[in-house]
Coordinates of N, CA and C in Angstrom, one line a residue:
M1 N -45.4 -51.2 73.9 CA -44.7 -50.4 74.4 C -43.8 -49.4 73.6
N2 N -43.9 -47.7 74.6 CA -43.8 -47.1 73.9 C -42.2 -46.7 74.3
R3 N -40.6 -46.3 73.6 CA -39.7 -45.3 74.4 C -39.6 -45.2 75.4
T4 N -40.8 -44.2 76.0 CA -40.5 -43.3 77.0 C -41.3 -44.5 78.2
D5 N -41.9 -45.6 77.9 CA -42.2 -46.7 78.9 C -40.6 -48.5 79.5
L6 N -40.7 -47.9 77.9 CA -39.6 -48.5 78.4 C -38.1 -47.4 79.6
K7 N -37.7 -46.8 78.6 CA -36.8 -46.2 79.4 C -37.4 -45.7 81.4
N8 N -38.6 -45.9 81.6 CA -39.0 -45.8 82.3 C -38.9 -47.1 83.4
Q9 N -39.2 -48.1 82.6 CA -39.5 -49.6 83.0 C -37.6 -49.1 83.5
A10 N -37.0 -49.3 82.4 CA -35.3 -49.3 83.0 C -34.8 -48.1 84.1
K11 N -35.4 -47.4 84.1 CA -34.6 -46.1 85.3 C -35.3 -47.0 86.8
K12 N -36.5 -47.7 87.3 CA -37.4 -48.2 87.9 C -36.0 -49.5 88.2
A13 N -35.8 -50.4 86.9 CA -35.2 -51.5 87.6 C -33.9 -51.1 88.7
L14 N -32.8 -49.5 87.6 CA -31.6 -49.4 88.3 C -31.5 -48.1 89.2
A15 N -33.1 -48.3 89.7 CA -33.1 -47.0 91.2 C -32.8 -47.4 92.0
D16 N -32.1 -48.9 92.5 CA -31.5 -49.1 94.0 C -30.4 -50.1 93.1
N17 N -29.5 -49.6 91.8 CA -28.5 -50.7 91.6 C -27.8 -49.9 90.7
W18 N -27.8 -48.8 90.8 CA -26.1 -47.4 89.6 C -25.5 -48.0 90.6
T19 N -24.9 -48.3 92.0 CA -23.2 -48.2 92.2 C -23.0 -49.4 91.6
W20 N -23.9 -50.5 91.6 CA -23.8 -52.2 90.5 C -23.4 -51.8 88.6
A21 N -24.5 -51.0 88.1 CA -24.7 -50.7 86.8 C -23.2 -49.8 86.5
V22 N -23.3 -48.7 87.1 CA -21.7 -48.0 86.3 C -20.7 -48.6 87.1
T23 N -20.3 -49.7 88.2 CA -19.2 -50.9 87.9 C -18.8 -51.5 87.0
L24 N -19.6 -51.8 87.2 CA -19.9 -53.3 86.1 C -19.1 -52.9 84.8
T25 N -20.1 -51.7 84.2 CA -20.0 -50.5 83.2 C -18.5 -50.2 83.4
L26 N -17.9 -49.7 83.8 CA -16.5 -49.4 84.4 C -15.9 -50.2 83.7
L27 N -15.6 -51.4 84.6 CA -15.2 -52.4 84.7 C -15.0 -53.3 82.9
L28 N -16.2 -53.7 82.6 CA -16.5 -53.9 80.6 C -16.0 -52.5 79.9
S29 N -15.7 -51.9 80.4 CA -15.0 -50.6 79.6 C -13.4 -51.0 79.9
L30 N -12.6 -50.9 80.4 CA -12.0 -51.0 81.2 C -11.3 -52.1 81.0
L31 N -11.7 -53.0 81.2 CA -10.9 -54.5 80.6 C -10.6 -55.0 79.3
P32 N -11.2 -54.8 78.3 CA -10.7 -55.2 76.4 C -9.3 -54.6 76.5
S33 N -9.9 -52.9 77.3 CA -8.4 -52.5 76.1 C -7.6 -52.7 77.3
F34 N -7.6 -52.6 78.2 CA -6.0 -53.7 79.1 C -5.1 -54.6 78.5
L35 N -6.8 -55.5 78.1 CA -6.5 -57.0 77.7 C -5.7 -57.0 76.9
A36 N -6.4 -55.4 75.6 CA -5.7 -55.7 74.5 C -4.0 -54.9 74.3
F37 N -3.7 -54.0 75.6 CA -3.0 -53.8 75.8 C -1.7 -54.8 76.0
L38 N -2.2 -55.9 76.1 CA -1.9 -56.6 77.0 C -0.4 -57.5 76.2
T39 N -1.7 -58.2 75.2 CA -1.8 -58.9 74.1 C -1.4 -58.0 73.0
F40 N -1.5 -57.2 72.8 CA -0.6 -56.6 72.0 C -1.7 -56.8 70.7
G41 N -3.0 -56.7 70.9 CA -4.3 -56.8 70.6 C -5.4 -57.1 70.0
F42 N -4.4 -58.6 70.7 CA -5.2 -59.9 70.9 C -6.7 -59.2 71.5
G43 N -6.0 -58.8 72.6 CA -7.5 -58.9 73.6 C -9.0 -58.2 72.9
G44 N -8.3 -57.5 72.3 CA -9.2 -56.9 71.9 C -10.8 -57.5 70.8
L45 N -10.3 -59.0 70.7 CA -11.0 -60.2 70.5 C -11.7 -60.6 71.3
L46 N -11.3 -60.5 72.6 CA -12.3 -61.0 74.1 C -13.2 -59.9 74.0
S47 N -13.4 -58.6 73.4 CA -14.4 -57.6 73.5 C -15.3 -58.1 73.3
I48 N -15.6 -59.3 72.4 CA -17.2 -60.0 72.4 C -17.0 -60.8 73.7
F49 N -16.8 -60.7 73.8 CA -17.3 -61.9 75.8 C -17.9 -60.7 76.8
F50 N -17.2 -59.7 76.4 CA -17.3 -58.7 77.5 C -18.8 -57.8 77.6
V51 N -19.2 -57.3 75.9 CA -20.4 -57.1 75.7 C -21.7 -58.4 75.9
A52 N -21.2 -59.2 75.0 CA -22.0 -60.6 75.5 C -22.0 -60.1 77.2
S53 N -21.5 -60.4 77.7 CA -21.1 -59.9 79.6 C -21.8 -58.8 80.1
A54 N -22.0 -58.2 79.3 CA -23.3 -56.3 79.7 C -24.3 -56.7 79.2
Q55 N -24.5 -57.3 79.1 CA -25.9 -58.2 77.7 C -26.3 -59.1 78.9
I56 N -25.7 -59.8 78.9 CA -26.8 -61.0 80.1 C -27.0 -60.9 81.4
A57 N -25.5 -60.0 82.3 CA -25.6 -59.3 83.0 C -26.6 -58.5 83.7
F58 N -26.8 -57.6 82.5 CA -28.6 -56.2 82.2 C -29.3 -57.3 82.3
L59 N -29.4 -58.6 81.7 CA -30.6 -58.6 81.7 C -31.1 -59.9 82.6
N60 N -30.0 -60.8 83.9 CA -30.4 -60.4 85.0 C -29.9 -60.2 85.8
L61 N -30.0 -58.6 85.5 CA -30.6 -57.5 86.6 C -32.0 -57.6 86.3
L62 N -32.1 -56.6 85.3 CA -33.9 -56.7 85.3 C -34.5 -58.2 85.0
D63 N -34.7 -59.3 84.5 CA -34.5 -60.9 85.6 C -34.6 -61.0 87.2
K64 N -34.1 -59.8 87.8 CA -34.8 -59.6 89.6 C -33.9 -61.3 89.8
H65 N -32.5 -61.6 88.5 CA -31.4 -62.4 89.7 C -30.2 -62.4 88.9
K66 N -30.1 -60.6 89.7 CA -28.6 -60.6 89.7 C -27.8 -60.7 90.3
E67 N -26.3 -60.8 89.5 CA -25.6 -61.3 89.9 C -24.5 -61.0 90.4
E68 N -24.6 -61.1 92.3 CA -23.9 -59.8 93.4 C -22.3 -59.1 92.8
N69 N -21.6 -60.5 92.9 CA -19.7 -60.3 92.8 C -19.9 -59.4 91.0
I70 N -19.3 -58.5 90.9 CA -18.9 -57.6 90.1 C -18.3 -58.0 88.7
F71 N -17.6 -59.4 89.7 CA -16.3 -59.8 88.8 C -16.7 -61.2 88.7
T72 N -18.0 -62.1 89.0 CA -18.4 -62.9 88.7 C -19.0 -62.8 87.0
A73 N -19.9 -60.9 87.7 CA -20.9 -60.5 86.6 C -20.1 -60.2 85.1
A74 N -19.1 -60.0 85.4 CA -18.1 -59.1 84.6 C -17.7 -60.4 83.0
F75 N -17.3 -61.5 83.5 CA -16.6 -62.8 83.6 C -18.1 -63.4 83.1
T76 N -19.3 -63.2 83.2 CA -20.7 -64.4 82.8 C -20.2 -65.1 81.5
S77 N -20.2 -64.5 80.4 CA -19.8 -65.3 79.0 C -18.7 -66.3 79.0
F78 N -18.2 -66.5 79.9 CA -17.4 -67.5 80.5 C -17.5 -68.6 80.6
R79 N -18.5 -68.1 81.1 CA -19.2 -69.5 81.8 C -21.0 -70.3 81.6
Q80 N -20.5 -71.9 82.4 CA -21.7 -72.3 82.4 C -22.1 -72.5 80.1
G81 N -21.5 -72.7 79.6 CA -21.7 -73.4 78.3 C -21.2 -72.1 77.1
R82 N -21.1 -70.2 77.9 CA -21.7 -69.7 77.6 C -20.9 -69.7 76.1
F83 N -19.1 -70.0 76.2 CA -18.3 -69.2 75.5 C -18.4 -68.9 74.0
L84 N -18.4 -71.4 73.6 CA -18.4 -71.3 72.9 C -19.5 -70.9 71.5
P85 N -20.7 -70.4 72.1 CA -21.5 -70.1 70.8 C -21.5 -68.7 70.7
I86 N -21.0 -68.6 72.2 CA -21.0 -67.0 71.9 C -19.2 -66.7 70.8
L87 N -18.5 -67.0 70.5 CA -17.3 -67.1 70.3 C -17.8 -67.4 68.7
I88 N -18.6 -68.8 68.2 CA -18.8 -68.9 66.7 C -20.2 -67.6 66.0
N89 N -20.6 -68.0 67.2 CA -21.9 -67.1 66.2 C -22.1 -65.1 66.7
S90 N -20.7 -65.4 67.3 CA -19.5 -63.3 67.1 C -19.1 -63.2 65.6
L91 N -18.1 -64.1 65.9 CA -16.9 -63.8 64.2 C -17.9 -64.1 62.9
L92 N -19.4 -65.1 63.1 CA -20.3 -65.6 62.0 C -21.2 -63.9 61.5
Q93 N -20.4 -63.9 62.8 CA -21.9 -62.3 62.6 C -21.0 -61.3 62.3
Y94 N -20.3 -61.4 62.4 CA -18.9 -60.2 62.3 C -18.6 -60.5 60.7
L95 N -18.4 -61.5 59.8 CA -18.4 -61.9 59.5 C -19.5 -61.8 57.8
F96 N -20.5 -61.7 58.2 CA -21.7 -62.0 57.4 C -22.2 -60.4 57.8
L97 N -21.6 -59.7 58.4 CA -21.8 -57.9 58.4 C -21.0 -57.2 57.8
I98 N -19.0 -58.2 57.2 CA -18.7 -57.1 56.8 C -18.7 -57.6 55.0
F99 N -19.2 -59.3 54.9 CA -19.6 -59.1 53.5 C -21.4 -58.0 53.0
W100 N -21.9 -57.8 53.9 CA -23.4 -56.8 54.0 C -22.6 -55.6 53.6
T101 N -21.8 -55.2 54.6 CA -21.2 -53.8 54.6 C -20.7 -54.1 53.2
L102 N -19.5 -55.1 52.9 CA -19.5 -54.2 51.8 C -19.9 -54.1 49.5
L103 N -21.6 -54.5 50.0 CA -22.3 -54.3 49.0 C -22.1 -52.4 49.2
F104 N -22.9 -51.7 50.9 CA -22.9 -50.4 50.8 C -23.2 -50.5 51.6
I105 N -23.0 -49.4 52.9 CA -23.1 -48.6 54.3 C -25.0 -49.7 55.1
I106 N -25.3 -49.6 53.4 CA -27.1 -49.6 54.3 C -27.4 -51.3 54.8
P107 N -26.7 -51.2 53.7 CA -27.6 -52.7 54.2 C -26.8 -53.6 55.0
G108 N -25.4 -53.6 55.8 CA -24.4 -53.7 57.0 C -25.4 -53.2 57.8
L109 N -25.9 -52.3 57.5 CA -26.0 -51.3 58.9 C -28.0 -52.4 59.5
I110 N -28.5 -51.9 58.8 CA -29.7 -53.1 57.9 C -29.5 -54.2 59.1
K111 N -28.2 -55.2 58.2 CA -28.2 -56.8 59.9 C -27.5 -56.4 60.6
A112 N -27.2 -55.4 60.8 CA -26.8 -55.6 62.4 C -28.0 -54.8 63.3
Y113 N -28.8 -54.7 62.2 CA -29.8 -54.1 63.6 C -30.3 -55.8 64.0
S114 N -30.8 -56.9 62.7 CA -31.1 -58.4 62.0 C -30.8 -59.1 62.9
Y115 N -29.4 -58.5 63.6 CA -28.4 -59.8 64.3 C -28.5 -59.4 66.0
S116 N -28.9 -58.1 65.9 CA -28.4 -57.4 67.1 C -29.0 -58.1 68.8
M117 N -29.8 -59.3 68.5 CA -30.5 -60.3 69.1 C -29.9 -61.7 70.3
T118 N -28.6 -61.5 69.1 CA -28.6 -63.0 69.4 C -27.8 -63.5 70.3
N119 N -27.4 -62.1 71.3 CA -27.0 -62.9 72.4 C -27.8 -63.2 73.5
Y120 N -28.8 -62.3 73.6 CA -30.4 -63.0 73.8 C -30.5 -63.8 74.0
I121 N -30.5 -63.9 72.5 CA -30.9 -65.4 71.8 C -30.1 -66.5 72.7
I122 N -29.0 -66.5 72.3 CA -28.0 -67.3 73.0 C -28.1 -67.8 74.2
E123 N -28.7 -67.0 75.4 CA -29.0 -66.5 76.5 C -30.2 -67.6 77.3
D124 N -30.9 -67.3 76.0 CA -32.1 -68.1 75.9 C -32.2 -69.4 75.7
L125 N -31.4 -70.2 74.3 CA -32.0 -71.1 74.1 C -30.4 -71.9 75.5
I126 N -29.4 -71.2 75.7 CA -28.9 -72.1 77.1 C -29.1 -71.9 78.3
A127 N -30.4 -70.9 78.8 CA -31.0 -71.3 79.9 C -32.2 -72.8 79.0
E128 N -32.7 -72.7 78.6 CA -33.3 -73.9 78.7 C -32.6 -75.9 77.7
G129 N -31.2 -75.4 78.4 CA -30.4 -76.4 78.2 C -30.0 -77.2 77.0
R130 N -30.2 -76.2 75.7 CA -30.1 -76.8 74.4 C -28.7 -76.5 74.0
D131 N -28.2 -77.1 73.0 CA -27.5 -76.9 72.4 C -27.3 -76.4 70.8
I132 N -26.5 -75.4 71.0 CA -26.5 -74.2 69.8 C -25.7 -74.0 68.4
E133 N -26.4 -74.3 67.5 CA -26.0 -74.8 66.5 C -25.0 -73.7 65.7
P134 N -24.3 -73.2 64.8 CA -23.4 -72.2 64.5 C -24.3 -71.1 64.1
T135 N -26.0 -71.3 63.0 CA -26.3 -69.9 62.9 C -27.0 -69.5 63.2
E136 N -28.0 -70.8 64.1 CA -29.2 -71.3 64.6 C -29.3 -70.0 65.5
A137 N -28.8 -68.9 65.9 CA -28.8 -67.9 67.5 C -29.0 -66.5 66.0
I138 N -28.3 -66.7 65.2 CA -27.7 -65.7 64.4 C -29.4 -65.0 63.3
T139 N -30.4 -66.5 62.7 CA -30.9 -66.5 63.0 C -32.0 -66.4 63.0
K140 N -32.9 -67.2 64.4 CA -33.3 -66.5 64.9 C -33.5 -65.1 65.4
S141 N -32.3 -64.4 65.6 CA -32.6 -63.0 65.6 C -33.4 -62.2 64.4
R142 N -32.2 -62.2 62.9 CA -33.0 -62.4 62.0 C -34.6 -62.0 62.0
L143 N -35.0 -63.1 61.9 CA -36.7 -63.2 62.3 C -37.1 -62.8 63.4
L144 N -36.9 -62.9 64.9 CA -37.0 -61.7 65.8 C -37.2 -60.4 64.9
M145 N -36.1 -60.2 64.5 CA -35.7 -58.1 64.3 C -37.5 -58.1 63.5
D146 N -37.1 -58.7 62.3 CA -38.0 -59.1 61.1 C -39.6 -57.5 61.3
G147 N -39.0 -56.8 60.7 CA -40.2 -55.6 61.1 C -40.2 -54.9 62.0
H148 N -38.7 -54.9 63.4 CA -38.5 -54.2 64.4 C -37.2 -53.6 64.3
K149 N -36.2 -53.1 62.9 CA -35.9 -53.2 62.4 C -35.1 -51.3 63.1
L150 N -36.5 -50.8 62.6 CA -36.6 -49.1 62.7 C -37.0 -49.0 63.9
D151 N -37.9 -49.4 65.4 CA -37.9 -49.2 66.3 C -36.5 -49.1 67.1
L152 N -35.7 -50.6 67.0 CA -35.0 -50.1 67.7 C -33.8 -49.7 67.4
F153 N -33.3 -48.8 66.0 CA -32.8 -47.5 65.0 C -33.2 -46.4 65.8
I154 N -34.8 -46.4 66.4 CA -35.0 -45.3 66.6 C -35.3 -45.1 68.4
L155 N -35.2 -45.6 68.7 CA -34.6 -46.2 70.3 C -33.8 -45.8 70.7
D156 N -32.0 -46.5 69.2 CA -30.9 -46.0 69.5 C -31.2 -44.9 69.2
L157 N -30.7 -44.3 68.8 CA -31.3 -43.2 68.2 C -31.9 -42.1 69.5
S158 N -32.9 -42.1 70.0 CA -33.3 -41.7 71.6 C -32.7 -41.3 71.7
F159 N -31.2 -41.9 72.2 CA -30.2 -41.9 73.4 C -28.4 -40.7 73.0
L160 N -29.2 -40.3 71.9 CA -28.2 -40.0 70.7 C -28.0 -38.1 71.5
G161 N -28.9 -37.8 72.4 CA -29.0 -36.8 72.9 C -27.8 -36.6 74.5
W162 N -27.8 -37.7 75.1 CA -27.7 -37.9 76.3 C -25.5 -38.3 76.0
A163 N -25.6 -38.8 74.1 CA -24.7 -39.1 74.6 C -23.5 -37.3 74.1
F164 N -23.8 -36.8 73.0 CA -24.1 -35.3 72.8 C -23.6 -34.2 73.9
L165 N -24.1 -34.6 75.3 CA -24.5 -33.7 76.1 C -23.6 -34.4 77.6
T166 N -23.6 -36.1 77.3 CA -22.4 -36.1 78.3 C -20.3 -36.2 77.5
H167 N -20.7 -35.3 75.7 CA -19.6 -36.1 75.9 C -18.9 -37.2 75.2
Y168 N -20.1 -38.5 74.7 CA -19.9 -39.8 75.2 C -20.4 -40.2 76.1
P169 N -20.9 -41.0 75.7 CA -21.4 -41.7 76.8 C -20.6 -42.5 77.9
N170 N -21.6 -41.2 79.2 CA -20.9 -41.8 80.3 C -21.5 -43.3 81.0
L171 N -21.2 -43.4 81.7 CA -21.2 -44.3 82.6 C -22.6 -45.0 82.7
W172 N -22.9 -44.0 83.5 CA -24.6 -43.9 84.0 C -25.6 -44.1 82.6
N173 N -26.0 -43.6 82.0 CA -25.8 -43.8 80.4 C -26.2 -45.0 79.8
R174 N -24.8 -45.1 79.6 CA -24.5 -46.1 79.3 C -25.1 -47.5 79.9
S175 N -25.3 -47.5 81.7 CA -25.9 -48.9 81.8 C -27.3 -48.2 81.9
F176 N -27.7 -47.2 81.8 CA -29.7 -47.2 81.5 C -29.4 -47.7 79.8
M177 N -28.7 -47.3 78.8 CA -28.8 -47.4 78.1 C -29.2 -48.9 77.6
V178 N -28.4 -49.5 77.7 CA -28.4 -50.6 78.1 C -29.6 -51.7 78.6
S179 N -29.5 -51.5 80.1 CA -31.3 -51.7 80.1 C -32.6 -51.8 79.4
T180 N -32.2 -51.0 79.4 CA -34.1 -50.0 78.5 C -33.5 -51.3 77.0
L181 N -32.6 -51.5 76.5 CA -32.4 -52.1 74.8 C -32.6 -53.4 75.6
Y182 N -31.9 -53.9 76.9 CA -32.9 -55.4 77.2 C -34.7 -55.4 76.8
L183 N -34.9 -54.2 77.8 CA -36.1 -54.5 77.3 C -36.7 -54.7 76.5
Y184 N -36.3 -54.1 75.3 CA -36.8 -53.7 73.9 C -37.3 -55.4 73.1
N185 N -36.1 -56.4 74.2 CA -35.7 -56.8 73.7 C -36.9 -58.1 74.6
S186 N -37.4 -57.5 75.2 CA -37.9 -59.0 76.3 C -39.0 -59.3 75.4
R187 N -39.9 -60.5 76.5 CA -40.6 -61.5 75.0 C -41.8 -60.8 75.0
S188 N -42.7 -60.0 76.0 CA -43.6 -59.2 75.9 C -43.6 -58.3 75.5
L189 N -42.2 -57.8 74.7 CA -42.5 -56.9 73.8 C -43.0 -57.3 72.1
L190 N -42.2 -58.2 71.5 CA -41.9 -58.8 70.7 C -42.7 -59.9 70.2
P191 N -43.1 -60.4 69.0 CA -43.7 -61.8 69.2 C -42.4 -62.8 69.2
P192 N -43.5 -63.6 70.5 CA -41.9 -64.9 70.6 C -41.1 -65.8 68.9
I193 N -40.4 -65.8 69.0 CA -40.0 -67.2 68.5 C -39.4 -68.8 68.9
S194 N -40.4 -70.0 68.1 CA -39.6 -70.7 69.5 C -38.4 -71.1 68.9
C195 N -37.8 -71.9 69.8 CA -36.4 -72.5 69.9 C -36.4 -73.9 69.6
S196 N -37.3 -74.1 69.2 CA -37.2 -75.9 68.6 C -37.5 -75.9 67.6

C-alpha cells in the first residue's frame, strides 16, 4: 500500500472523529508540559506514557474500538498492565538509542526507526495476555522494521511540508500523522511477526 492510500484511509477513519482526535492531541500535548512544570522536570519522564497513550488511543480509533472518554484515552498507558512494560521498554529503548547515537547520528536515527513499533507491539502482546520480557517488544520491533525503515522515513518526510506550512505540526496534522503511522504499522501492511 502506498503513502497516498495510507493517508486516505487515515482521513476516512478521522472523518467523524476530528473533534475527538484534536482534543486528545491537545490534551496529550499539554499534560507533559504542565506536569514537568509542576514537578520541576520529573513530569518530562511521564511524556513517554502520554506518547504511548496517543499511539494506543489512535490504534483503538482506527480499529473501531475508540475510547469515547478523552481523559480515559489520555491515560490508557497507565491502565491494564501497560505501565511497567512501557516504562521498561521505553527506558531501554532510549538507553540503546543514546549508545547508537554516540557512534554517530546516522546509526542512532536508523535504530530509532527500528524501535518505532515498540509501543504497538507492547499493545498487541498485552491484548494476547502475554507477559512481556524487558527487551521483547524492542526486538520484535527491530525484526518487524527490517527492510521497512526507509519506507517509514519517507512517510515521515511526507508530513514535513505540512509542518512548515503550519509553523510546526498543528493539532489536525498531528492527529492525521499519528493515524497514518498506525495504518503503516497495520498487520496487513507488514509481514506478521510471531508473538510466541
